[in-house]
Amino acid sequence: MLAVTSHGPQDVRVEEVDKPKLQESTDAIVRVTTTALCGTDMHIYHGKIPNVPAGWIVGHEFCGVIEDIGDSITEFEIGDRVVSSMYVACGRCPACVSGDHRRCAKFQMFGMGVAFGNLPGGQAEYVRVPLADMTLRGIPDGLSDESTIFTGDILATAFTALRQSGIVEGDTIAIVGAGPVGQLIAMCAPIFGAGQTYVIDVVPERLEEAARLGAIPINPKEQNPRKLIKDQTAGLMCDAVFEAAGNVPAMETAFSLPRANGSVVLVGMLVDEPFPLSAGDLWLRNTRVIPILGAPFSHRDELLKLIASGRIDATALITDRLPLSAASAAYAAFDRKELQKAVFQVGEAG
Ligand SMILES: [Zn+2]
Ligand SMILES: [Zn+2]
């Protein structure tokens, strides 16, 4: 089968590899129909994730059709259309029952190498899905792959960030970084009652998209975000700030915007550089710092309902629809920020 594989920094290939087989009775084999390129994949592309062997199959956002199931699978039959969570958890242990699925002893993330659970990814024609009854969700009839694929990661991440921020009706928020996750936070913010919503980015097209979603765009190359928000909020500043870029300038901006007793939600992954925080400033201003990892298991059913009712349409985010064979070029283009969100169309939806 064809798969997208990592061979070290800036070296992503599309190559022929062995098709996966069932290993456990709780596994399913999914024939992938749609898979997406995610900002998290770029950490592998930049060589920032340790223990990613050469030839490793990448990708963790995918939809498909059940091709084969182990004997213990009860939720699905061969031929069912499904969307996957970006990671695997058992759903039964104390950590899972408390909603903290990332601490499950069975945690494995698709496509992120040995350190993240040693589970090959979904940018491929087929993928083995462990604990499939829990990891997969059926795609409701009438909904497309594209409309549901992001419930497994970035849409759940945006939702998790908003929920954990604790915002209430009418709160002022700022989103620093208007990539796919930042846009989805802006898109979902009204569901959580957000009032004035600022979106800060340096890419004009991203700011236009944010404005289309009803947010107030700020380009820090042209305006000082802190000064502008201070003026427009009569000095009250933001109740919650979402850092969704994962770089040092964005972190600096994010920490300049909350009100006293406000919160900064860390959504982006700043994995390669230290960022100094003043414990004294945090204490004096009582800033709550909330790092989050998307929780698809806790939010996917709610998200599927919002998608089915038309309140969320994340397909607007997709800028490029490509065959899997275009993956190497797509990674390079994404790295240059020439595309926002690419999906690979791998096979016919069932
Ligand atoms: Zn992702
Ligand atoms: Zn568990």
Short mmCIF file of C-alpha atoms in Angstrom, two decimals, residues 59-235:
data_model
loop_
_atom_site.label_atom_id
_atom_site.label_comp_id
_atom_site.label_asym_id
_atom_site.label_seq_id
_atom_site.Cartn_x
_atom_site.Cartn_y
_atom_site.Cartn_z
CA GLY A 59 -0.43 11.28 10.28
CA HIS A 60 -3.14 11.19 12.96
CA GLU A 61 -6.24 12.77 11.39
CA PHE A 62 -8.18 10.31 9.25
CA CYS A 63 -11.55 8.92 8.20
CA GLY A 64 -12.23 5.69 6.40
CA VAL A 65 -14.19 2.52 6.02
CA ILE A 66 -13.82 -0.55 8.24
CA GLU A 67 -12.00 -3.18 6.21
CA ASP A 68 -11.51 -5.86 8.89
CA ILE A 69 -12.27 -6.27 12.61
CA GLY A 70 -10.94 -8.38 15.46
CA ASP A 71 -13.20 -10.88 17.24
CA SER A 72 -13.91 -8.60 20.24
CA ILE A 73 -15.21 -5.62 18.25
CA THR A 74 -18.86 -4.92 19.08
CA GLU A 75 -19.48 -1.35 17.87
CA PHE A 76 -18.62 -1.73 14.19
CA GLU A 77 -19.07 -3.98 11.20
CA ILE A 78 -17.06 -4.28 8.03
CA GLY A 79 -18.08 -1.48 5.68
CA ASP A 80 -18.94 1.08 8.39
CA ARG A 81 -17.73 4.64 7.79
CA VAL A 82 -15.66 5.90 10.72
CA VAL A 83 -13.64 8.85 11.98
CA SER A 84 -10.67 8.23 14.27
CA SER A 85 -9.44 10.00 17.35
CA MET A 86 -5.83 11.15 17.04
CA TYR A 87 -4.90 8.86 19.92
CA VAL A 88 -5.94 5.59 21.50
CA ALA A 89 -7.21 5.06 25.04
CA CYS A 90 -9.05 2.23 26.76
CA GLY A 91 -12.09 4.17 28.01
CA ARG A 92 -12.37 2.05 31.17
CA CYS A 93 -9.43 2.73 33.50
CA PRO A 94 -9.65 5.37 36.29
CA ALA A 95 -7.82 7.96 34.13
CA CYS A 96 -10.21 7.44 31.21
CA VAL A 97 -13.31 7.41 33.43
CA SER A 98 -12.19 10.75 34.90
CA GLY A 99 -11.92 12.15 31.37
CA ASP A 100 -8.12 12.28 31.38
CA HIS A 101 -7.61 9.88 28.46
CA ARG A 102 -4.06 11.02 27.76
CA ARG A 103 -2.99 9.42 31.05
CA CYS A 104 -4.44 6.03 30.06
CA ALA A 105 -1.87 3.25 30.26
CA LYS A 106 -3.01 2.22 26.76
CA PHE A 107 -2.36 5.71 25.32
CA GLN A 108 -0.81 5.62 21.86
CA MET A 109 -0.82 8.48 19.36
CA PHE A 110 -0.99 7.70 15.68
CA GLY A 111 2.01 8.60 13.56
CA MET A 112 4.22 10.31 16.17
CA GLY A 113 6.99 7.74 16.60
CA VAL A 114 8.14 5.41 19.36
CA ALA A 115 7.96 7.97 22.19
CA PHE A 116 4.24 8.56 21.59
CA GLY A 117 3.28 4.91 21.74
CA ASN A 118 4.86 3.34 18.67
CA LEU A 119 1.71 3.37 16.52
CA PRO A 120 2.03 3.91 12.74
CA GLY A 121 -0.02 6.77 11.35
CA GLY A 122 -3.03 7.37 9.16
CA GLN A 123 -1.55 9.11 6.11
CA ALA A 124 -1.73 5.80 4.30
CA GLU A 125 -4.13 3.65 2.33
CA TYR A 126 -4.75 1.44 5.38
CA VAL A 127 -4.18 1.83 9.11
CA ARG A 128 -4.40 -0.52 12.09
CA VAL A 129 -6.57 1.00 14.83
CA PRO A 130 -6.11 -0.44 18.36
CA LEU A 131 -9.05 -0.48 20.79
CA ALA A 132 -11.22 0.37 17.82
CA ASP A 133 -14.54 0.34 19.70
CA MET A 134 -13.27 3.35 21.66
CA THR A 135 -10.87 4.97 19.17
CA LEU A 136 -13.34 5.19 16.28
CA ARG A 137 -16.72 6.85 15.94
CA GLY A 138 -19.26 6.06 13.23
CA ILE A 139 -19.82 8.91 10.78
CA PRO A 140 -23.55 9.73 10.84
CA ASP A 141 -25.36 9.15 7.55
CA GLY A 142 -25.40 12.25 5.40
CA LEU A 143 -22.20 13.73 6.85
CA SER A 144 -19.07 13.80 4.70
CA ASP A 145 -15.55 12.75 5.68
CA GLU A 146 -14.43 16.36 5.43
CA SER A 147 -17.13 17.66 7.75
CA THR A 148 -16.24 15.20 10.52
CA ILE A 149 -12.51 14.48 10.19
CA PHE A 150 -11.46 17.30 12.53
CA THR A 151 -13.49 15.93 15.46
CA GLY A 152 -10.55 13.56 16.02
CA ASP A 153 -8.09 16.35 16.65
CA ILE A 154 -8.14 20.06 15.84
CA LEU A 155 -11.85 20.69 16.35
CA ALA A 156 -11.75 18.79 19.64
CA THR A 157 -8.63 20.76 20.54
CA ALA A 158 -10.41 24.09 19.91
CA PHE A 159 -13.41 22.90 21.93
CA THR A 160 -11.24 21.65 24.79
CA ALA A 161 -9.41 24.98 24.91
CA LEU A 162 -12.64 26.97 25.08
CA ARG A 163 -14.21 24.71 27.70
CA GLN A 164 -11.12 24.67 29.93
CA SER A 165 -10.70 28.44 29.67
CA GLY A 166 -13.79 28.81 31.86
CA ILE A 167 -15.17 31.73 29.82
CA VAL A 168 -18.72 32.83 30.50
CA GLU A 169 -21.33 34.75 28.48
CA GLY A 170 -19.99 38.02 27.15
CA ASP A 171 -16.32 37.47 27.97
CA THR A 172 -13.68 39.14 25.83
CA ILE A 173 -11.16 36.74 24.33
CA ALA A 174 -8.06 36.95 22.16
CA ILE A 175 -6.63 34.21 19.96
CA VAL A 176 -2.94 34.54 19.15
CA GLY A 177 -2.18 32.56 15.99
CA ALA A 178 -4.84 32.08 13.32
CA GLY A 179 -3.77 28.77 11.87
CA PRO A 180 -6.36 25.98 11.68
CA VAL A 181 -6.76 25.57 15.46
CA GLY A 182 -6.91 29.33 16.04
CA GLN A 183 -9.60 29.68 13.35
CA LEU A 184 -11.60 26.86 14.91
CA ILE A 185 -11.42 28.52 18.34
CA ALA A 186 -12.81 31.68 16.72
CA MET A 187 -15.49 29.62 14.96
CA CYS A 188 -16.61 27.82 18.15
CA ALA A 189 -16.25 30.80 20.52
CA PRO A 190 -19.89 31.96 20.12
CA ILE A 191 -21.08 28.52 21.28
CA PHE A 192 -19.34 29.26 24.60
CA GLY A 193 -20.85 32.75 24.75
CA ALA A 194 -17.70 34.70 23.92
CA GLY A 195 -18.33 38.38 23.28
CA GLN A 196 -15.64 40.50 21.63
CA THR A 197 -13.16 38.13 19.98
CA TYR A 198 -9.75 39.32 18.78
CA VAL A 199 -7.59 37.29 16.40
CA ILE A 200 -3.92 38.16 16.11
CA ASP A 201 -1.72 36.95 13.24
CA VAL A 202 0.73 38.33 10.68
CA VAL A 203 -0.73 36.50 7.64
CA PRO A 204 -3.32 38.73 5.89
CA GLU A 205 -5.39 35.83 4.46
CA ARG A 206 -5.75 34.34 7.95
CA LEU A 207 -6.92 37.69 9.30
CA GLU A 208 -9.49 37.98 6.50
CA GLU A 209 -10.82 34.54 7.42
CA ALA A 210 -11.00 35.56 11.10
CA ALA A 211 -12.96 38.69 10.17
CA ARG A 212 -15.35 36.54 8.13
CA LEU A 213 -15.96 34.53 11.33
CA GLY A 214 -16.91 37.74 13.13
CA ALA A 215 -13.65 38.31 15.00
CA ILE A 216 -11.66 41.55 15.10
CA PRO A 217 -8.38 40.95 13.25
CA ILE A 218 -5.13 42.47 14.49
CA ASN A 219 -1.87 42.35 12.57
CA PRO A 220 0.92 43.00 15.09
CA LYS A 221 3.12 44.27 12.24
CA GLU A 222 0.68 47.15 11.87
CA GLN A 223 -0.87 47.62 15.30
CA ASN A 224 0.16 46.94 18.89
CA PRO A 225 -2.33 44.29 20.09
CA ARG A 226 -2.10 45.27 23.75
CA LYS A 227 -2.64 48.96 23.06
CA LEU A 228 -5.53 48.36 20.66
CA ILE A 229 -7.33 45.94 22.98
CA LYS A 230 -6.74 48.26 25.94
CA ASP A 231 -8.34 51.14 24.02
CA GLN A 232 -11.27 49.07 22.79
CA THR A 233 -12.06 47.46 26.16
CA ALA A 234 -11.72 50.61 28.28
CA GLY A 235 -8.67 49.00 29.87
#
